Short mmCIF file of C-alpha atoms in Angstrom, two decimals:
data_model
loop_
_atom_site.label_atom_id
_atom_site.label_comp_id
_atom_site.label_asym_id
_atom_site.label_seq_id
_atom_site.Cartn_x
_atom_site.Cartn_y
_atom_site.Cartn_z
CA MET A 1 8.74 -20.34 12.09
CA TRP A 2 5.26 -21.17 10.80
CA CYS A 3 6.36 -20.35 7.24
CA CYS A 4 9.28 -22.74 7.59
CA LEU A 5 7.16 -25.46 9.17
CA SER A 6 4.78 -25.34 6.20
CA VAL A 7 7.51 -27.10 4.20
CA LEU A 8 6.21 -30.28 5.84
CA TRP A 9 2.86 -30.09 3.99
CA SER A 10 3.73 -27.98 0.92
CA PRO A 11 3.45 -29.75 -2.46
CA ALA A 12 6.14 -27.44 -3.90
CA MET A 13 8.75 -27.28 -1.12
CA ASP A 14 11.23 -25.25 -3.19
CA LYS A 15 8.70 -22.39 -3.44
CA THR A 16 8.07 -22.49 0.30
CA ILE A 17 11.80 -22.39 1.07
CA ALA A 18 12.37 -19.46 -1.31
CA ALA A 19 9.46 -17.49 0.17
CA ALA A 20 10.48 -18.31 3.76
CA VAL A 21 14.07 -17.15 3.14
CA SER A 22 12.74 -13.81 1.91
CA ILE A 23 10.57 -13.47 5.02
CA GLY A 24 13.48 -14.47 7.23
CA GLN A 25 15.65 -11.71 5.80
CA MET A 26 13.00 -9.11 6.56
CA VAL A 27 12.47 -10.49 10.07
CA VAL A 28 16.19 -9.98 10.77
CA ILE A 29 16.22 -6.44 9.32
CA CYS A 30 13.05 -5.39 11.15
CA SER A 31 14.22 -6.96 14.40
CA LEU A 32 17.43 -4.95 14.22
CA MET A 33 15.38 -1.81 13.54
CA THR A 34 13.50 -2.32 16.81
CA LEU A 35 16.79 -1.89 18.69
CA TYR A 36 17.02 1.66 17.28
CA LEU A 37 13.35 2.68 17.23
CA VAL A 38 13.16 3.34 20.97
CA SER A 39 12.35 7.08 20.88
CA VAL A 40 10.32 9.57 18.87
CA GLU A 41 13.55 11.24 17.74
CA ASN A 42 14.93 8.01 16.29
CA ILE A 43 11.62 7.23 14.57
CA GLU A 44 11.68 10.71 12.98
CA LYS A 45 15.27 10.17 11.78
CA ILE A 46 14.38 6.90 10.06
CA LEU A 47 11.30 8.43 8.42
CA TYR A 48 13.30 11.43 7.21
CA GLY A 49 15.98 9.12 5.84
CA ILE A 50 13.34 7.28 3.81
CA ALA A 51 11.97 10.63 2.59
CA ILE A 52 15.44 11.75 1.42
CA ALA A 53 15.89 8.41 -0.34
CA SER A 54 12.75 9.21 -2.35
CA LEU A 55 14.52 12.23 -3.88
CA ILE A 56 17.37 9.98 -5.00
CA MET A 57 14.78 7.65 -6.51
CA ILE A 58 13.19 10.53 -8.46
CA VAL A 59 16.55 11.56 -9.91
CA PHE A 60 17.39 7.96 -10.77
CA LEU A 61 14.00 7.48 -12.44
CA ILE A 62 14.39 10.62 -14.56
CA ILE A 63 17.87 9.58 -15.66
CA LYS A 64 16.94 5.98 -16.45
CA THR A 65 13.59 6.65 -18.16
CA GLN A 66 13.85 7.86 -21.73
CA PRO A 67 11.71 10.88 -22.76
CA SER A 68 10.02 8.66 -25.34
CA GLU A 69 8.75 6.40 -22.51
CA TRP A 70 7.01 9.32 -20.78
CA ILE A 71 5.40 10.35 -24.07
CA TYR A 72 4.37 6.76 -24.82
CA VAL A 73 2.37 6.71 -21.58
CA LEU A 74 0.20 9.57 -22.90
CA LYS A 75 -0.32 8.21 -26.40
CA GLY A 76 -3.43 6.21 -25.76
CA SER A 77 -5.70 4.22 -23.46
CA PHE A 78 -3.95 0.88 -23.31
CA SER A 79 -5.77 -2.18 -22.04
CA ALA A 80 -6.24 -2.09 -18.26
CA SER A 81 -5.03 -5.68 -18.11
CA SER A 82 -1.76 -4.74 -19.81
CA ASP A 83 1.42 -3.22 -18.39
CA LYS A 84 2.08 -1.35 -21.64
CA GLY A 85 2.51 2.40 -21.42
CA ARG A 86 3.29 2.53 -17.69
CA ILE A 87 6.28 3.87 -15.79
CA GLY A 88 8.43 1.87 -13.34
CA TYR A 89 10.24 -0.82 -15.27
CA SER A 90 13.24 1.41 -16.06
CA ILE A 91 14.35 1.26 -12.42
CA GLY A 92 13.30 -2.32 -11.74
CA HIS A 93 9.78 -1.80 -10.37
CA HIS A 94 6.49 -3.19 -11.60
CA PRO A 95 4.24 -0.14 -12.29
CA ASN A 96 1.83 -1.13 -9.51
CA ALA A 97 4.68 -1.44 -7.00
CA MET A 98 6.07 1.88 -8.24
CA GLY A 99 2.69 3.55 -7.74
CA ASN A 100 2.33 2.16 -4.20
CA LEU A 101 5.82 3.40 -3.38
CA CYS A 102 5.09 6.91 -4.68
CA ALA A 103 1.84 7.09 -2.71
CA LEU A 104 3.60 6.22 0.55
CA LEU A 105 6.52 8.60 -0.10
CA ALA A 106 4.22 11.50 -1.05
CA PHE A 107 2.36 10.88 2.22
CA LEU A 108 5.65 10.93 4.11
CA TRP A 109 6.53 14.33 2.64
CA LEU A 110 3.04 15.60 3.55
CA TYR A 111 3.78 14.72 7.16
CA PHE A 112 7.10 16.58 7.14
CA TYR A 113 5.49 19.56 5.37
CA ASP A 114 2.79 19.71 8.05
CA LYS A 115 5.49 19.77 10.73
CA SER A 116 7.82 22.33 9.16
CA LYS A 117 5.68 24.21 6.58
CA ARG A 118 8.66 24.22 4.19
CA LYS A 119 7.20 24.85 0.74
CA ILE A 120 9.90 22.84 -1.05
CA TYR A 121 8.28 19.73 0.42
CA LEU A 122 5.16 20.50 -1.65
CA VAL A 123 7.32 20.16 -4.78
CA TRP A 124 8.37 16.64 -3.76
CA ILE A 125 4.72 15.73 -3.07
CA LEU A 126 3.72 17.02 -6.51
CA LEU A 127 6.54 15.18 -8.30
CA LEU A 128 5.78 11.88 -6.58
CA SER A 129 2.05 12.30 -7.30
CA LEU A 130 2.77 12.92 -10.99
CA ILE A 131 5.01 9.86 -11.20
CA LEU A 132 2.22 7.89 -9.52
CA LEU A 133 -0.19 8.97 -12.28
CA PHE A 134 2.28 7.77 -14.92
CA THR A 135 2.29 4.31 -13.32
CA LYS A 136 -1.51 4.14 -13.92
CA SER A 137 -1.95 2.16 -10.72
CA ARG A 138 -5.54 2.20 -9.47
CA ALA A 139 -4.62 0.89 -6.02
CA ALA A 140 -1.95 3.60 -5.66
CA ILE A 141 -4.48 6.34 -6.46
CA LEU A 142 -6.78 4.92 -3.78
CA MET A 143 -3.89 4.76 -1.31
CA LEU A 144 -2.87 8.37 -1.96
CA ILE A 145 -6.43 9.61 -1.40
CA MET A 146 -6.80 7.63 1.83
CA TYR A 147 -3.38 8.75 3.09
CA PHE A 148 -4.01 12.44 2.46
CA PHE A 149 -7.61 12.67 3.63
CA GLY A 150 -6.98 10.41 6.62
CA TYR A 151 -4.02 12.48 7.81
CA ILE A 152 -5.77 15.82 7.25
CA PHE A 153 -8.73 14.62 9.33
CA LEU A 154 -6.64 13.27 12.22
CA ALA A 155 -3.54 15.46 12.51
CA LYS A 156 -5.46 18.05 14.55
CA LYS A 157 -8.39 17.81 16.91
CA ARG A 158 -11.50 19.04 15.14
CA SER A 159 -14.95 19.92 16.45
CA PHE A 160 -18.11 19.32 14.44
CA LEU A 161 -16.28 16.79 12.25
CA PHE A 162 -19.30 15.64 10.30
CA ILE A 163 -20.59 19.18 9.80
CA LYS A 164 -17.37 20.66 8.46
CA ILE A 165 -15.15 17.91 7.09
CA ILE A 166 -17.49 15.41 5.47
CA PRO A 167 -19.12 17.93 3.06
CA ILE A 168 -15.67 19.15 1.99
CA THR A 169 -14.61 15.56 1.33
CA VAL A 170 -17.71 14.91 -0.77
CA ILE A 171 -17.17 18.09 -2.82
CA LEU A 172 -13.48 17.35 -3.42
CA SER A 173 -14.31 13.75 -4.37
CA LEU A 174 -16.87 14.94 -6.93
CA ILE A 175 -14.36 17.41 -8.39
CA LEU A 176 -11.72 14.66 -8.61
CA TYR A 177 -14.22 12.30 -10.25
CA TRP A 178 -15.16 14.96 -12.83
CA ALA A 179 -11.49 15.76 -13.55
CA ILE A 180 -10.47 12.12 -14.07
CA PHE A 181 -13.21 11.47 -16.63
CA ASN A 182 -13.36 14.87 -18.36
CA ILE A 183 -9.77 16.10 -18.60
CA PRO A 184 -8.24 14.15 -21.52
CA ILE A 185 -4.76 13.74 -20.06
CA LEU A 186 -6.15 12.40 -16.77
CA TYR A 187 -8.49 10.05 -18.60
CA GLU A 188 -5.57 8.65 -20.63
CA LEU A 189 -3.53 8.18 -17.47
CA ILE A 190 -6.08 6.64 -15.10
CA GLY A 191 -9.71 7.28 -16.09
CA PHE A 192 -10.05 4.36 -18.50
CA ARG A 193 -8.57 2.00 -15.89
CA ILE A 194 -11.05 3.12 -13.23
CA GLU A 195 -13.92 2.40 -15.64
CA GLY A 196 -12.83 -1.24 -15.63
CA VAL A 197 -13.20 -1.37 -11.84
CA PHE A 198 -16.69 0.17 -12.07
CA GLY A 199 -17.62 -2.85 -14.16
CA VAL A 200 -17.37 -4.99 -11.02
CA PHE A 201 -20.33 -3.12 -9.49
CA ASN A 202 -22.22 -1.65 -12.47
CA SER A 203 -23.18 -3.63 -15.57
CA SER A 204 -23.28 -0.43 -17.65
CA TYR A 205 -19.47 -0.50 -17.55
CA THR A 206 -17.33 -3.26 -19.03
CA MET A 207 -15.22 -5.04 -16.42
CA ASP A 208 -11.64 -5.26 -17.66
CA ALA A 209 -9.82 -8.57 -17.87
CA SER A 210 -7.51 -7.60 -15.01
CA SER A 211 -10.37 -7.07 -12.53
CA TYR A 212 -12.17 -10.22 -13.70
CA THR A 213 -9.03 -12.34 -13.34
CA ARG A 214 -8.24 -10.97 -9.88
CA ILE A 215 -11.73 -11.75 -8.62
CA ASN A 216 -11.33 -15.35 -9.79
CA MET A 217 -7.87 -15.55 -8.20
CA MET A 218 -9.37 -14.50 -4.87
CA LYS A 219 -12.12 -17.11 -5.25
CA TYR A 220 -9.48 -19.79 -5.84
CA GLY A 221 -7.63 -18.72 -2.70
CA LEU A 222 -10.77 -18.80 -0.56
CA ASP A 223 -11.55 -22.27 -1.86
CA MET A 224 -8.03 -23.42 -0.90
CA PHE A 225 -8.56 -21.98 2.57
CA ILE A 226 -11.94 -23.69 2.99
CA LYS A 227 -10.34 -27.03 2.07
CA HIS A 228 -7.21 -26.45 4.24
CA PRO A 229 -8.41 -24.03 6.97
CA PHE A 230 -5.86 -24.73 9.69
CA LEU A 231 -2.55 -25.37 7.90
CA GLY A 232 -3.14 -23.91 4.44
CA VAL A 233 -1.57 -25.34 1.29
CA GLY A 234 1.94 -24.20 2.25
CA PHE A 235 3.64 -20.82 2.25
CA GLY A 236 4.35 -19.55 -1.26
CA ASN A 237 2.26 -22.33 -2.77
CA TYR A 238 -0.85 -20.39 -3.76
CA GLY A 239 0.41 -19.95 -7.34
CA TYR A 240 1.36 -23.63 -7.63
CA TYR A 241 -2.07 -24.77 -6.44
CA ALA A 242 -3.98 -22.23 -8.54
CA TYR A 243 -2.10 -23.24 -11.69
CA HIS A 244 -2.24 -27.01 -11.23
CA TYR A 245 -5.66 -27.43 -9.62
CA TYR A 246 -7.70 -24.37 -10.71
CA ASP A 247 -6.34 -23.83 -14.24
CA LEU A 248 -4.98 -20.36 -13.51
CA PHE A 249 -3.04 -18.96 -16.48
CA SER A 250 0.31 -19.13 -14.62
CA GLU A 251 1.89 -19.74 -11.23
CA THR A 252 1.37 -16.26 -9.82
CA TYR A 253 0.28 -14.63 -6.58
CA ALA A 254 -3.29 -13.96 -5.42
CA HIS A 255 -3.20 -10.13 -5.68
CA SER A 256 -4.59 -10.03 -2.12
CA ASN A 257 -2.36 -10.36 0.91
CA TYR A 258 -5.19 -11.74 3.05
CA ILE A 259 -6.08 -14.40 0.47
CA GLU A 260 -2.43 -15.32 -0.09
CA ILE A 261 -1.76 -15.79 3.63
CA LEU A 262 -5.06 -17.58 4.29
CA ALA A 263 -4.51 -19.98 1.40
CA GLY A 264 -0.85 -20.61 2.20
CA LEU A 265 -0.76 -20.64 6.00
CA GLY A 266 -4.37 -21.01 7.21
CA VAL A 267 -5.88 -19.38 10.29
CA VAL A 268 -2.68 -19.81 12.29
CA GLY A 269 -0.63 -17.96 9.70
CA ILE A 270 -3.13 -15.10 9.26
CA PHE A 271 -3.27 -14.63 13.05
CA LEU A 272 0.51 -14.60 13.47
CA TYR A 273 1.01 -12.25 10.54
CA TYR A 274 -1.58 -9.62 11.46
CA ILE A 275 -1.65 -9.70 15.26
CA LEU A 276 1.00 -6.96 15.71
CA PRO A 277 -0.21 -4.61 12.91
CA VAL A 278 -3.80 -4.82 14.18
CA ALA A 279 -2.70 -4.34 17.82
CA SER A 280 -0.56 -1.31 16.90
CA CYS A 281 -3.47 0.14 14.90
CA ILE A 282 -5.74 -0.13 17.95
CA ILE A 283 -3.10 1.37 20.27
CA LEU A 284 -2.41 4.28 17.91
CA GLY A 285 -6.12 4.92 17.45
CA LEU A 286 -6.73 5.07 21.21
CA THR A 287 -3.59 7.14 21.85
CA LEU A 288 -4.56 9.60 19.12
CA LYS A 289 -7.45 10.86 21.26
CA ARG A 290 -5.09 11.88 24.06
CA THR A 291 -2.22 13.54 22.18
CA GLU A 292 -1.58 17.09 20.98
CA GLY A 293 0.93 19.00 18.83
CA ASN A 294 3.74 17.21 17.01
CA LYS A 295 3.16 13.98 18.91
CA ARG A 296 -0.39 13.92 17.58
CA LYS A 297 0.89 14.50 14.04
CA LEU A 298 3.31 11.57 14.34
CA CYS A 299 0.59 9.42 15.89
CA ALA A 300 -1.81 10.38 13.06
CA PHE A 301 0.82 9.58 10.43
CA LEU A 302 1.55 6.16 11.91
CA PHE A 303 -2.14 5.35 12.42
CA VAL A 304 -3.09 6.29 8.85
CA ALA A 305 -0.05 4.44 7.45
CA ILE A 306 -0.93 1.19 9.21
CA ILE A 307 -4.69 1.33 8.65
CA VAL A 308 -4.33 2.11 4.93
CA ARG A 309 -1.93 -0.82 4.68
CA LEU A 310 -4.49 -3.09 6.38
CA ILE A 311 -7.25 -1.89 4.02
CA THR A 312 -5.26 -2.16 0.79
CA ASP A 313 -3.94 -5.60 1.70
CA PHE A 314 -7.29 -6.78 0.32
CA ILE A 315 -6.14 -5.82 -3.21
CA LYS A 316 -2.35 -6.16 -3.20
CA ILE A 317 0.52 -8.29 -1.92
CA THR A 318 2.70 -6.74 0.81
CA TYR A 319 4.34 -9.60 2.72
CA SER A 320 7.26 -9.61 0.28
CA ASP A 321 7.67 -5.82 0.05
CA GLU A 322 10.66 -4.54 2.02
CA LEU A 323 9.53 -0.92 2.52
CA THR A 324 6.06 -2.01 3.61
CA GLN A 325 7.60 -4.22 6.29
CA MET A 326 9.93 -1.44 7.46
CA ILE A 327 7.01 1.00 7.74
CA ASN A 328 5.15 -1.79 9.51
CA VAL A 329 7.80 -2.11 12.22
CA ILE A 330 8.08 1.70 12.51
CA CYS A 331 4.33 1.85 13.20
CA ILE A 332 4.52 -0.97 15.74
CA CYS A 333 7.47 0.60 17.58
CA GLY A 334 5.92 4.06 17.28
CA ALA A 335 2.71 2.81 18.88
CA SER A 336 4.70 1.40 21.78
CA VAL A 337 6.87 4.51 22.27
CA ILE A 338 4.03 7.06 22.06
CA ASN A 339 1.79 4.99 24.32
CA LYS A 340 4.52 4.72 26.96
CA MET A 341 5.18 8.47 26.75
CA GLN A 342 1.47 9.17 27.13
CA LYS A 343 1.17 6.93 30.20
CA ALA A 344 4.28 8.55 31.72
CA GLY A 345 2.81 12.00 31.09
CA GLY A 346 5.61 12.90 28.64
#
């Protein structure tokens, strides 16, 4: 409703209407899902259905992507600000969106592997992780690491967490860092792109144009919010404002969900958008302490899924992504179902 109302103060009403229609469609779909997501069994069925769909996606990607495209990805270190030499376009996905999708689906298969210990699930995790590398998405790499480490930490109750787990994490992180920058194929896939991010924090590295532009885009959005704190500039109007008033290179999005919502819908919009995800995150986190067995694994999966989404919303747009919103509603319903079961002693 707030998105639709923003038509009244949006300078580009057509963009607001288009964005609001997209949101409206997802509200209908997710609302219908809540009618089904009333038990752990139904939540598991939906998650497994999404996991099976990932196998169809892998087959479709292999069929639609020419062998020459895979080889082209490995030919050289393309500019980090370019989409050249990246996988995803052959099946209609931007490489960054493809990487985010693979990270989430690999995490989903990790959950089902942990429950069943079926080794075939490890194959699907490996395939999705390899496809993710071929997308060269930095955010997706970060997501995959947070998903896996977060779930491993939380799926079982552990004593002496800081004594046992933290050193292992540090060692594995150092090994991963060494591998990315010293194994040629990994450097060609992702290492050179990570160097560009290091340039944001360390002057000894050169910040790539992509990182520099995104920082400026976030600054523009914060300035819009400061000037229009309550109402925003209108839903879907960030790109219009940034292009016409801040000389952005084109009418595009802010590359940060928080900035996009703040700039477009103000404090009211950011509150309405994040109140349920944040509440479900808190409920799942508190419930996690009191659950055991498979219920704890599901609770850990949902908690990690929602908290990683909240963290990575700083660097990517999710309000228009269908799967993100479906996972969002699964986490919200899951928090409610597990919490009720816990209170009932089930």
